Each structure stands twice: as C-alpha cells, then as structure tokens.
XYZ file of C-alpha atoms in Angstrom:
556
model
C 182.939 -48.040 127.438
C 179.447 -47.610 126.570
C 178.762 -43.884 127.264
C 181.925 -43.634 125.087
C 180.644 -45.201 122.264
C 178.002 -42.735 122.707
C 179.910 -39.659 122.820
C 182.111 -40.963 119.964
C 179.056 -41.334 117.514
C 177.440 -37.673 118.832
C 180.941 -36.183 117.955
C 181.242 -37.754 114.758
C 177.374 -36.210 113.897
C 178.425 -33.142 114.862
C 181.872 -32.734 112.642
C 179.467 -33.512 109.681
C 176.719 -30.813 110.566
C 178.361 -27.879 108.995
C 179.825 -29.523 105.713
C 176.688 -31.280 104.956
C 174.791 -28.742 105.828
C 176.683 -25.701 103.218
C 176.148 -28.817 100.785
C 172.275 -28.424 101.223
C 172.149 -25.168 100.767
C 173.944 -25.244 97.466
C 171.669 -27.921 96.092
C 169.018 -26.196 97.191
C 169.811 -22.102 96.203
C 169.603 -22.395 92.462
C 172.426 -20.656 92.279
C 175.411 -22.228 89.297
C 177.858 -24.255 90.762
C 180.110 -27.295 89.775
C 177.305 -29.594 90.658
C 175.615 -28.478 87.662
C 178.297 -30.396 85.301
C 177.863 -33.602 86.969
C 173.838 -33.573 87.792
C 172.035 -31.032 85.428
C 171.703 -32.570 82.666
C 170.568 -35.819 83.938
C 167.917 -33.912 86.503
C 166.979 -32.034 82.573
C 166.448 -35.322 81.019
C 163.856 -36.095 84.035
C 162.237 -32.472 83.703
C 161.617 -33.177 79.807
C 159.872 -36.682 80.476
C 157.295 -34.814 83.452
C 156.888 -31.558 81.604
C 158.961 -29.732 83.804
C 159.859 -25.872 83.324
C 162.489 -25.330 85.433
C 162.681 -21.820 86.227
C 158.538 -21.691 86.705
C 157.984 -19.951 89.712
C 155.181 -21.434 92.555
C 153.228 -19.587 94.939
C 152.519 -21.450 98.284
C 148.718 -23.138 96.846
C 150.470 -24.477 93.635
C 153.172 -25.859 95.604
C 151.173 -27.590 97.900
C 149.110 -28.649 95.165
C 152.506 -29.969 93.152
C 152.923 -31.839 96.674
C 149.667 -33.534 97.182
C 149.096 -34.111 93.372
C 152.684 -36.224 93.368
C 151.556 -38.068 96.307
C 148.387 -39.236 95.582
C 149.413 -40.131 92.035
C 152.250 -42.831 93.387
C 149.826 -43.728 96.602
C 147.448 -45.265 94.163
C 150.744 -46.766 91.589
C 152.208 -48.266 94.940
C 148.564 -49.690 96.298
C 148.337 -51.162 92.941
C 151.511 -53.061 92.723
C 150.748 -54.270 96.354
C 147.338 -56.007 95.182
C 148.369 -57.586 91.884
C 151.874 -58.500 92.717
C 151.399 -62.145 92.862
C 151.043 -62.044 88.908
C 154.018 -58.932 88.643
C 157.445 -60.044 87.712
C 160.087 -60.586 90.449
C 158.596 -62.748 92.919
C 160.584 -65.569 93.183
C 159.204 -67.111 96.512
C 155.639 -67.001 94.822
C 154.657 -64.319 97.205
C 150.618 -64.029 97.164
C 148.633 -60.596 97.069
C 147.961 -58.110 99.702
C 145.077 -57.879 101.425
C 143.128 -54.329 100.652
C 143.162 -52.847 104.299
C 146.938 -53.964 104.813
C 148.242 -52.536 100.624
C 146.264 -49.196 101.917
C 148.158 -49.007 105.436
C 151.203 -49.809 103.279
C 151.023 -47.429 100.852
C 150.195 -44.528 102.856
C 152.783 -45.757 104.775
C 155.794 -45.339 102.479
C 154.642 -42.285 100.533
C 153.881 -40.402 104.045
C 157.899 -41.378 105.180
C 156.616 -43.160 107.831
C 157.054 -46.764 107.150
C 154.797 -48.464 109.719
C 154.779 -52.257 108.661
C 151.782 -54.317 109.835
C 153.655 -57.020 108.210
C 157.316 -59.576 107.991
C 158.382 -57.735 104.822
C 160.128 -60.929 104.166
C 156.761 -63.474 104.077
C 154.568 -60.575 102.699
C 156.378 -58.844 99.509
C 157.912 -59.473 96.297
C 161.005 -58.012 94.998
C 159.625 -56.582 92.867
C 156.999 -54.766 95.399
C 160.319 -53.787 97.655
C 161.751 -52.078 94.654
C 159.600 -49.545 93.580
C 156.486 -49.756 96.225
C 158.972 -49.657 99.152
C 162.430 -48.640 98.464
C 161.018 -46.214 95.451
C 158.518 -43.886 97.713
C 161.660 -44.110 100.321
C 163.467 -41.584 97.856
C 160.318 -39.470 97.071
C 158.658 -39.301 100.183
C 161.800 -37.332 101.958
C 162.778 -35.693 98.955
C 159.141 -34.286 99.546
C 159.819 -33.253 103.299
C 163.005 -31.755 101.836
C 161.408 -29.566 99.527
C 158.229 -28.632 101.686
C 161.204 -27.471 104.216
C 163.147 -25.406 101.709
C 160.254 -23.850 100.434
C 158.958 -22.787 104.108
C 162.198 -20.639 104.296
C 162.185 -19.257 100.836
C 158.867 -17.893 102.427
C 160.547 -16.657 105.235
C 162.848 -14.496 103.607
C 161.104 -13.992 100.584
C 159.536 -10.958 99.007
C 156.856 -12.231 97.258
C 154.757 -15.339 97.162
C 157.518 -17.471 95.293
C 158.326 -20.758 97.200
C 160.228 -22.115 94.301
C 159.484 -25.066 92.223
C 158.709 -28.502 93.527
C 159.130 -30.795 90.917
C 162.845 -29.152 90.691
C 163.413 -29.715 94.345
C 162.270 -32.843 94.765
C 164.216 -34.024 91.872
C 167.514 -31.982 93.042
C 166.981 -33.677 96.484
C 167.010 -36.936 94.950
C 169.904 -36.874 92.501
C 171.886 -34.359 94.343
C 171.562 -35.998 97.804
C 169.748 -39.196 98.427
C 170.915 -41.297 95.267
C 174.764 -40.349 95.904
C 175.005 -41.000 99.264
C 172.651 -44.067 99.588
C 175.162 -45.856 96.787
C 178.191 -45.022 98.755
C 176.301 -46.803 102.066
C 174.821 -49.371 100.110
C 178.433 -50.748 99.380
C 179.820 -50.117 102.324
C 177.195 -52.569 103.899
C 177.601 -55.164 101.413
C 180.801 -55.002 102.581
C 179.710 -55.493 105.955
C 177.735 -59.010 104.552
C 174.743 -57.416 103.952
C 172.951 -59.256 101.363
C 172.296 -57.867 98.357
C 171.093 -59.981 95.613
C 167.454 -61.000 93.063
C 167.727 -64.552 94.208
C 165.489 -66.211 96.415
C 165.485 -67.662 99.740
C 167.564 -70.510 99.833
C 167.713 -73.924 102.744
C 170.176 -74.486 104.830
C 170.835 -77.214 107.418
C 171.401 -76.277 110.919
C 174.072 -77.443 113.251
C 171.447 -79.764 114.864
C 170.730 -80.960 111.565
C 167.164 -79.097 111.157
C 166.226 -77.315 107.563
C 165.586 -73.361 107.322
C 164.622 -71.396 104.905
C 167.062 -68.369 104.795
C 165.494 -65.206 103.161
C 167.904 -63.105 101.063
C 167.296 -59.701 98.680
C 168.327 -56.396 97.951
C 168.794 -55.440 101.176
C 172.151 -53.040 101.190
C 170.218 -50.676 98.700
C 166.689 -50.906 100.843
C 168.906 -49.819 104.271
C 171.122 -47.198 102.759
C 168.216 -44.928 101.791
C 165.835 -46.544 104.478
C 167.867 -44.583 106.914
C 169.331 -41.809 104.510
C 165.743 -41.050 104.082
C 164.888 -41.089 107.730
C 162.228 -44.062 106.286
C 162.661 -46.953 108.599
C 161.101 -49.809 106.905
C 162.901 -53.209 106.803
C 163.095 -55.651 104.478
C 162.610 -58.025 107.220
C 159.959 -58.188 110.130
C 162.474 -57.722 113.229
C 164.456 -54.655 111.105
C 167.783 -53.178 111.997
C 167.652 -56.241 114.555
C 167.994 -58.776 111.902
C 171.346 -59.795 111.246
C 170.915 -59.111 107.654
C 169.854 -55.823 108.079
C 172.422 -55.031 111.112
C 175.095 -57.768 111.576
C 178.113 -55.371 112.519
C 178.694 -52.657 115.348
C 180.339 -50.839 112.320
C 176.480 -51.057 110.382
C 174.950 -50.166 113.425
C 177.137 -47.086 113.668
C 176.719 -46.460 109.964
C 173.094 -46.953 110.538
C 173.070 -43.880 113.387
C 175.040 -41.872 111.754
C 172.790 -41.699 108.580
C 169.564 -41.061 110.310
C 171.246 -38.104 111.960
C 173.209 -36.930 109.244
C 170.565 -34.932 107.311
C 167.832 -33.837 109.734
C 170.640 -32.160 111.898
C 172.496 -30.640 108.738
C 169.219 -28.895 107.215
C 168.848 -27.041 110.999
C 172.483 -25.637 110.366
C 171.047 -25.007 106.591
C 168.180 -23.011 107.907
C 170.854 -20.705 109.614
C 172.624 -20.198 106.533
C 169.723 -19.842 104.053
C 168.296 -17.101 106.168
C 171.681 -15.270 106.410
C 171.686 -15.445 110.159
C 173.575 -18.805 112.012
C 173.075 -17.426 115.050
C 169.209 -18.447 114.984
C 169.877 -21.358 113.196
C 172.026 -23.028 115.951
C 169.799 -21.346 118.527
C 167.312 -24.036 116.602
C 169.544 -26.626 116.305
C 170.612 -25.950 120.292
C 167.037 -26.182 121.740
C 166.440 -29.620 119.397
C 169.792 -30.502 121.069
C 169.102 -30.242 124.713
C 165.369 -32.355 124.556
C 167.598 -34.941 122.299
C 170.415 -35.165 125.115
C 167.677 -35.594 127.968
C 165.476 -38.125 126.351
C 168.997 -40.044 125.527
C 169.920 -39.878 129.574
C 166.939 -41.096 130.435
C 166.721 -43.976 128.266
C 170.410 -44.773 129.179
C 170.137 -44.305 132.870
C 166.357 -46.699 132.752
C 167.728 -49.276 130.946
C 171.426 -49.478 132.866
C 169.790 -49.328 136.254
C 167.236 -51.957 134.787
C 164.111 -53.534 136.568
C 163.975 -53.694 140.460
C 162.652 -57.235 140.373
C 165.397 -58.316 138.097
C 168.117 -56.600 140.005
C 167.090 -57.784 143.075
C 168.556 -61.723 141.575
C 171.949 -59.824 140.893
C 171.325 -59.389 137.202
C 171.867 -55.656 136.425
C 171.147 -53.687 134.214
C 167.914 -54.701 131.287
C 169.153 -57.013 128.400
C 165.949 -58.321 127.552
C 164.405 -57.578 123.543
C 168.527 -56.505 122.912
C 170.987 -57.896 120.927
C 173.927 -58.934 122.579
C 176.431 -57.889 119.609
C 175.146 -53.845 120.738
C 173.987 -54.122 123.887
C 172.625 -51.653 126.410
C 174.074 -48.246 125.169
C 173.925 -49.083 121.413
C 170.419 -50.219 122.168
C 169.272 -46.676 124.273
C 171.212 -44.292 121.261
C 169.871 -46.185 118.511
C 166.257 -45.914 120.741
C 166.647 -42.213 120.983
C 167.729 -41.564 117.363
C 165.272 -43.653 115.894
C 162.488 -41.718 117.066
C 164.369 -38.284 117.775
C 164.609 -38.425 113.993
C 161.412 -40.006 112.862
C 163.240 -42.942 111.342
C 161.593 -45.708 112.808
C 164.053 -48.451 112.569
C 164.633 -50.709 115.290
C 167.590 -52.378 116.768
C 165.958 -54.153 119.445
C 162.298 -54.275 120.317
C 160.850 -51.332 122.365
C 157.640 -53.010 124.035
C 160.946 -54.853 126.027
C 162.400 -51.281 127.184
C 161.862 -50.288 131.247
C 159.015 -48.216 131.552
C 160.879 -45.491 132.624
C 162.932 -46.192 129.309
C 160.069 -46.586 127.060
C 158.506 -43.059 127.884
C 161.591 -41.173 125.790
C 160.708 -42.567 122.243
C 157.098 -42.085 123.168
C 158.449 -38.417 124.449
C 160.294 -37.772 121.173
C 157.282 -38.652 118.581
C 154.806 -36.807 120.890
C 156.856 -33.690 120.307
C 157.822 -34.398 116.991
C 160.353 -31.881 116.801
C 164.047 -33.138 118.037
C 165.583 -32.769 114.614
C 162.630 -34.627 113.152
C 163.006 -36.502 109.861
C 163.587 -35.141 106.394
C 162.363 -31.297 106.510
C 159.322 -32.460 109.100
C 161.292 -31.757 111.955
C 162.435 -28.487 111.218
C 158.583 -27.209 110.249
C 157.691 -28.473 113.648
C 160.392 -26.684 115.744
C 159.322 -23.359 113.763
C 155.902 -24.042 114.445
C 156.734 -23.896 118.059
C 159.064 -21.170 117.493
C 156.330 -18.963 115.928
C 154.280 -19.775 118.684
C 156.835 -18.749 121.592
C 157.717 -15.159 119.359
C 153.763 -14.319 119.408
C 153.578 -15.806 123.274
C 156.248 -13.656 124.165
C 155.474 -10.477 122.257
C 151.903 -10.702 124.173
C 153.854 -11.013 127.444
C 155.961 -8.001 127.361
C 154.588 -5.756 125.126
C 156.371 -6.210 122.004
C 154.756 -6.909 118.905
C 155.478 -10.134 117.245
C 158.252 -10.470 114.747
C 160.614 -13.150 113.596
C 163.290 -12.719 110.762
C 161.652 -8.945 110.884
C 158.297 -10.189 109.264
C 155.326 -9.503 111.730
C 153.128 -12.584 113.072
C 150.010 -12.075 113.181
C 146.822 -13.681 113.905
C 146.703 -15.542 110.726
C 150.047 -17.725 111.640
C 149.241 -18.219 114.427
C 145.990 -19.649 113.760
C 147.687 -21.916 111.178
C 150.285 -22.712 113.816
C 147.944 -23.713 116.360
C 145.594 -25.851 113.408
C 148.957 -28.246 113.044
C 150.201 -28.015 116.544
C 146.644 -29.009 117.718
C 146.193 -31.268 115.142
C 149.458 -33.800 116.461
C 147.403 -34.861 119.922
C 144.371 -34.939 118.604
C 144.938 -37.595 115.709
C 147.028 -39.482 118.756
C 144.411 -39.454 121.573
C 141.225 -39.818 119.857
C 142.132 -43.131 118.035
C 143.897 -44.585 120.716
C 140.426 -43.872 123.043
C 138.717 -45.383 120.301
C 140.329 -48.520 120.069
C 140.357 -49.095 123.835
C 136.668 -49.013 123.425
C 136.355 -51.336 120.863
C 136.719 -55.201 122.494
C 137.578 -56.325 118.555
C 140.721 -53.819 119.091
C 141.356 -54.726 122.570
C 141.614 -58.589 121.360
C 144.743 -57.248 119.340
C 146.640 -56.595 122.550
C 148.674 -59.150 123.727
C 149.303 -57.476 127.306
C 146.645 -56.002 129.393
C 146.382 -53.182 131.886
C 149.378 -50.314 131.250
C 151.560 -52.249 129.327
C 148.719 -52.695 126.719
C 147.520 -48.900 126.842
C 151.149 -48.263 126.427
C 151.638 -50.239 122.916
C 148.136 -48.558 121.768
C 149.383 -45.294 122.466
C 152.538 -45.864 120.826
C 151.090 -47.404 117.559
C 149.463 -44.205 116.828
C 152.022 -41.705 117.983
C 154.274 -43.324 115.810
C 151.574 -42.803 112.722
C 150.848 -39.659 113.567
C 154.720 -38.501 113.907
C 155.030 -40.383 110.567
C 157.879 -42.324 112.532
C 156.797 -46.354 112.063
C 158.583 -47.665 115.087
C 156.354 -50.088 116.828
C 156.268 -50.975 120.729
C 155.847 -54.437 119.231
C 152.969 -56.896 121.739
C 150.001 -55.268 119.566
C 148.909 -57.383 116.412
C 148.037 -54.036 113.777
C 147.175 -56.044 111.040
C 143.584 -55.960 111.180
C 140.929 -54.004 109.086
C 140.423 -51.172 112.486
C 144.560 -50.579 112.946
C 145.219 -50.780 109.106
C 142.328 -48.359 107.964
C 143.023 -46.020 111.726
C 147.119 -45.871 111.766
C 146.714 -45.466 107.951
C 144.152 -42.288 108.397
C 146.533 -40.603 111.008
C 149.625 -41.211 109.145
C 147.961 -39.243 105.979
C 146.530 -36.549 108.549
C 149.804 -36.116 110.354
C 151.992 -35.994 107.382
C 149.667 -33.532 105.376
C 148.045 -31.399 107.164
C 151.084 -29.730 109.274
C 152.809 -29.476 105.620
C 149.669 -27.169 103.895
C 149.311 -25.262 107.391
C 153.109 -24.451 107.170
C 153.150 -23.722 103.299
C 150.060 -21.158 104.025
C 152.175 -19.231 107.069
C 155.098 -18.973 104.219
C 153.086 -17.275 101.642
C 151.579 -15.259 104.062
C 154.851 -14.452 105.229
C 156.372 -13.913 102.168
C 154.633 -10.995 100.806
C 155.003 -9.034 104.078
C 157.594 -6.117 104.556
C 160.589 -6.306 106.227
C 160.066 -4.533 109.556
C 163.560 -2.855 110.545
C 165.480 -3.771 114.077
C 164.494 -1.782 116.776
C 165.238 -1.715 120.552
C 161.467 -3.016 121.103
C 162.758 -6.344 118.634
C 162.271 -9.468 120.045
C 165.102 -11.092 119.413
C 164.939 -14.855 118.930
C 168.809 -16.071 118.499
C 169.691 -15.463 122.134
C 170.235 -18.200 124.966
C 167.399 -16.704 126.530
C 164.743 -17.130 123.717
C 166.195 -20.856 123.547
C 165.281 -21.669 126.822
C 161.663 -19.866 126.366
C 161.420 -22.029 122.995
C 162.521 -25.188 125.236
C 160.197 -24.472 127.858
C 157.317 -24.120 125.518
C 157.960 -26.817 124.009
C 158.054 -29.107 126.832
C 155.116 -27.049 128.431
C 152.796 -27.914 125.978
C 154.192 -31.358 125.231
C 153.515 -32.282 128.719
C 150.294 -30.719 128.858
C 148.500 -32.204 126.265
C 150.263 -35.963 126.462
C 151.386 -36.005 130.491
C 147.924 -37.618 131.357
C 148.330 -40.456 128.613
C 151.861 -41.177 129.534
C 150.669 -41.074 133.579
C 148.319 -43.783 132.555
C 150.482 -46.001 130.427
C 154.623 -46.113 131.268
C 154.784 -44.175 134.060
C 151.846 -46.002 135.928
C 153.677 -48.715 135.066
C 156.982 -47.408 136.156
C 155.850 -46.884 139.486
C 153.813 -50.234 140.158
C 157.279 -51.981 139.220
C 158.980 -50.024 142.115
C-alpha cells in the first residue's frame, strides 16, 4: 500500500509536467496571449509605481544587477521589521524583538528561498512579521530563481546580449503563477482545517483537565506559497509535522505535489523554449533517475529499519514520524523536500536510519534533482556544460551545446559555482567542529553530531532550510555562518550563470555536423549522470564516510 501511494503521487507529478510546463513558457515568451486580458494591466499598474519600462531590454550585468539590487533592498526592509516588530502593528501575543544575529540569519534566509529557521516561528514572530518578512520574500525570492532561469536560456538561444527584463519577469512570475495558484491551495487547505485567521492564540483545557495555549494564524496562505515557492518555512517550529500545518494525508499529498509541480515543469519548459524537447527531457530524465535512487534508498533504510530495533520484533523505523503518514509518506516527502530545495519537513530527519539520512544529505550536496524555483535547472546545466567540454576533450570534438561553442571562459565560470557548493559546505562545518563554543551546540556526539553539522550547512548552502534537527543554530557563530553560506550559495552560482549566458549569447550559431556532440541522446544522459555523481561523490564521499555512513556501519 505504501509504495503505491508512492507511485500514485509520482504519476500524478508527471500528468502535470507538460501542461504546466507550455503554461511557463507562455508567461514567460512575451509573446500576446489571452493572459494579457486578465493580468496586464494589473502587472502595468505595478510597472508604473517601480518605474518600470517594459519592453527595456537587459544585458546579462544589468540583470544581475536588477537581481542583487531587489534583494538587498527587501533584505534590509525584512531585517528591519524583524528588530522593531514588538512596537509594529499585528502582534497580538505581544511578541518581543529579534535578536540582531537571529533577524540577519532570518532575513537572508527568506530572500535567498531558503528558509532555514533558527527559531519556533510560533513563540518568535508577529503576524505582522509572517506577512510581509516571511510569507512576502516567499513570493519574490522564487519569482527571482524563476527569472534568473528564464533569462539563462534566453542566453542560450539568443543572438545578442539581451536576457530580457527582470523587473517584468519577476512580476509576471508572481501574478501569472505564484499568486493564482497559491489562492487556489490556500483554500483548499482551509478546507482541510488549516487555520487561517488574525486572531491570537487562544486556551484550551485538555482531556486531563490541564490548560494550553493553542497558537493559530494565517497559516493556509503561509503553506500554499511556502511550498508553491519551493520556500519551506513554517509558521510553526515542527513544520509540515504540525497538525496545523499538515493534519490530512490529502494536505500532505497536496503538499508533495506543489513542491514538485514547478521545478519539474520549468525542465520540460527548457525543452520547449529552446525548440528542442528532446534535450529537455534528456534533462529532466537524468534529474529523474538520481531522484528515483535517492527515493529507494530512503524507502528501503527506513522499511528495513535499525538492526537493534528489529532484533525486539519491531520492524521497520517509526521513530521522529507521524503515525497519520507513516513510513512511505515520511521517505517521499524526505526525498522531495530536499530533491526540490523546499525544506519542509514532515517528520524530523536527525530520527531517519543512517543509511536513510545520507539521501537528503545526497540531494542538497548535488543540488541539482529538479532543484527549487529556476536553481535547480542552472545547476543541472552547469554540470551539463561541464560533461559537453569533458567530453569534447575526450574524443576530439570541440565543445558545443545548442550549436554555441564552450569555451574556456564557461567553463571557468562553471567550475567558479560548481566549486564554490563544497567549499562553502566543508569549510564551515570544519570550522565549527573546531570551535568547543560550536561543539556545545550539539546535542549528540561522535557521527551523529558531525552528521547534523554537516547537514546544517548543506542545507544553507543548497538554499534548502531543512534541518537534521539535535543541533541548537541559534547562536551568534551558526546565525552569522549558515547566514554567510546561504547568501554565497544563492548568489554567486546565479552571477556565474548570468555571465556564461551573455557570453553565450553573442556567439554564432555553429551548424550540425557529423563531428557534433550531440547532447539529447541516452548516451550523453548517462555521461551527464555519471558526472554528476562522479564529482558529487568525490568532493562530499569523505564527509558522508565520516558522518552517516560511519554511523551506518557501527549500527550493523
């Protein structure tokens, strides 16, 4: 029953790939359609107010400038609202200010789309703070992954350094996409109970007769775009856990089914934009596979479950899961979560086997199985540029993709962002493990606690926000360090990629030869898979040795 469940969600992803995927590309082509009657002139009125031309043109530096000028500008609005919004309106639980290391890891948090909470967003914020310095920078911050994606393959097929206009994209992302569909979700989980509501927390009295405080908010609209957006952040501190957050099997599903929806639909885009779906589902194929294999091997660790455990005839590993989704719920939602740089939870991932706990780490190391909200798709290019140049050098043929040469100049760029993922991983998580005021933050010791280090700042770095859980992040060293890498990892792959499209864009069109490489084979899938994996397991395999698999194997 439970791999069905499994299959049944996967199926239901894929029937919406290719609808939701032409959709994208008719937001996103500029091209007059019927949308235009229903969304122009609101997305006009928006363009007046910013001082917007719409048809203005941007080479790849003015975009990326567009990009980190936006960013920075609602970094420092969000910090703001985070320190003073004890005396802001909206706070009906009297909710004090936050501290200045913690409103910094917060802020870059949400505008980087990675949603890593140091904090129980139910004891720590106002409503008015989960309005528009949470829920707010959900909408932006993958509307800006959108648009940094769309522009990369304007470059790609593009003539001339033109990679469109960001203020127009983001805004078309977010009227034409995440706005529509997060207020259909949003009422479908109020209708599932979720709670959605300006009132405050309110007591109740327990069947033994005990008083609790029951926290309440706007919590439909936070978890429709929370996982719409690929964000992740809950409203409260145990996330798509919490029965208010999660309470059905149908939210849970609804839940999945969201965080896939997009990430897998602009891969199918990317076929179609470039007028060629072969190599987009040769793309979306290679994702596919590491997806499928990271999902089996959660599934199979947690099913077969602990030895220690099994040997007292309890099988299979229920512990950190709810009981209302149990096992296979518990290993999809794992896999998705991270496959797609969400970073909600549905059970706690410190409490996964070993064996189990190495595919999320697996899946934000590589960063590229689908990926969140444009991200993912960069990444899997960046790798893809990488194999084309790899193999051109191996048999002789020079270096092409989508009949634009690659030269050294990409693949220096390439190589700057690829490089860039393990280093901002590795180096902080040494760090802390030298430092005995970060080691005091880790509640288990030996490979269990290297383990939820590790994890902590893949899951900045991937911009993901998942946590292992067992490591207490809310100090001055993990606020300031997770909140460095998250800014590093979001920003620095995004210029790198933005400079390899202008630099691709103004190149001619080199005509298909016999000697062309071609990339939208089976063959050059498995070459992208294998250097993927390759280089994955090169730079990470000696962490992971240390942390789940040591582990792993002492529990044998």
């Amino acid at each position: 029953m439970g791999l069905l469940q499994v299959v049944i969600t996967l199926g239901i992803i894929m029937l919406l790939v290719k609808p939701v995927g032409s959709y994208l590309v008719n937001v996103f082509g500029y091209e007059k359609s019927g949308l235009d009657r229903i969304f122009a002139p609101i997305e006009r009125v928006f363009y007046r107010i910013m001082g917007v031309k719409e048809e203005e043109a941007m080479g790849w530096k003015k975009y990326i400038g567009a990009v980190l000028l936006v960013n920075l500008v609602m970094l420092l609005l969000i910090y703001t609202v985070f320190r003073l919004q004890k005396y802001l309106p909206l706070n009906p639980d009297d909710i004090a200010n936050m501290p200045p290391a913690l409103a910094f890891n917060t802020a870059v948090s949400f505008i980087t789309n990675t949603n890593w909470q140091a904090y129980s967003g139910e004891n720590t914020l106002s409503y008015l703070s989960q309005m528009i310095a949470i829920t707010f920078p959900m909408f932006t911050s993958a509307a800006t992954g959108f648009a940094v994606a769309v522009a990369f393959i304007r470059g790609l097929v593009g003539r001339q350094d033109n990679l469109g206009n960001f203020y127009v994209d983001m805004t078309r992302a977010i009227t034409r996409v995440f706005l529509p569909l997060s207020f259909v979700v949003a009422l479908i989980l109020v209708f599932q109970g979720i709670p959605q509501t300006l009132l405050g927390a309110v007591q109740a009295t327990t069947l033994e007769g005990a008083q609790q405080t029951i926290t309440r908010g706007l919590v439909a609209s936070l978890e429709a775009i929370k996982h719409l957006g690929t964000n992740g952040g809950g409203w409260f501190g145990t996330n798509a856990a919490h029965p208010f957050e999660n309470p059905t099997p149908l939210t849970n599903l609804i839940h999945l089914l969201c965080m896939m929806l997009l990430p897998t639909s602009l891969v199918y885009a990317f076929g179609l934009m470039i007028k060629n779906k072969k190599q987009g589902w040769t793309i979306f194929a290679a994702m596919g596979i590491i997806f499928i294999v990271m999902l089996a091997t959660v599934f199979y660790a947690e099913y077969k479950g602990v030895p220690a455990v099994d040997a007292m005839g309890v099988h299979g590993n229920m512990e950190g899961k709810e009981v209302r989704f149990g096992i296979s719920e518990t290993a999809l939602f794992s896999a998705v979560t991270t496959a797609a740089t969400t970073g909600s939870v549905n059970a706690m991932h410190e409490s996964l086997t070993p064996l189990g706990s190495i595919a999320p780490l697996a899946e934000m190391m590589l960063n590229n199985v689908f990926g969140g909200k444009g991200v993912g798709l960069l990444n899997g290019l960046l790798y893809l540029i990488l194999a084309v140049f790899i193999c051109g050098l191996m048999v002789g043929r020079t270096p092409e993709f989508l009949g634009k040469k690659i030269e050294g100049k990409e693949v220096k760029l390439a190589a700057i962002a690829i490089l860039t993922h393990p280093l901002i991983i590795l180096a902080p998580t040494a760090l802390a493990l030298l430092r005995p005021e970060s080691i005091a933050s880790i509640s288990n010791q030996g490979m269990h606690g290297l383990s939820e280090v590790l994890y902590a700042f893949t899951s900045g770095a991937a911009n993901n926000g998942s946590a292992f859980g067992g490591l207490s992040a809310n100090t001055n060293f993990y606020n300031i360090g997770i909140g460095m890498v998250m800014l590093f990892g979001r920003y620095i792959s995004m210029i790198a990629m933005l400079a390899i499209a202008g630099s691709l864009a103004t190149k001619r069109v080199v005509p298909v030869t016999t000697g062309t490489l071609r990339t939208d084979t089976p063959l050059f899938m498995g070459i992208l898979i294998m250097i993927i994996v390759v280089i994955g397991a090169l730079t990470f395999f000696p962490a992971l040795t240390l942390g789940p698999i040591a582990e792993h194997l002492a529990a044998r």
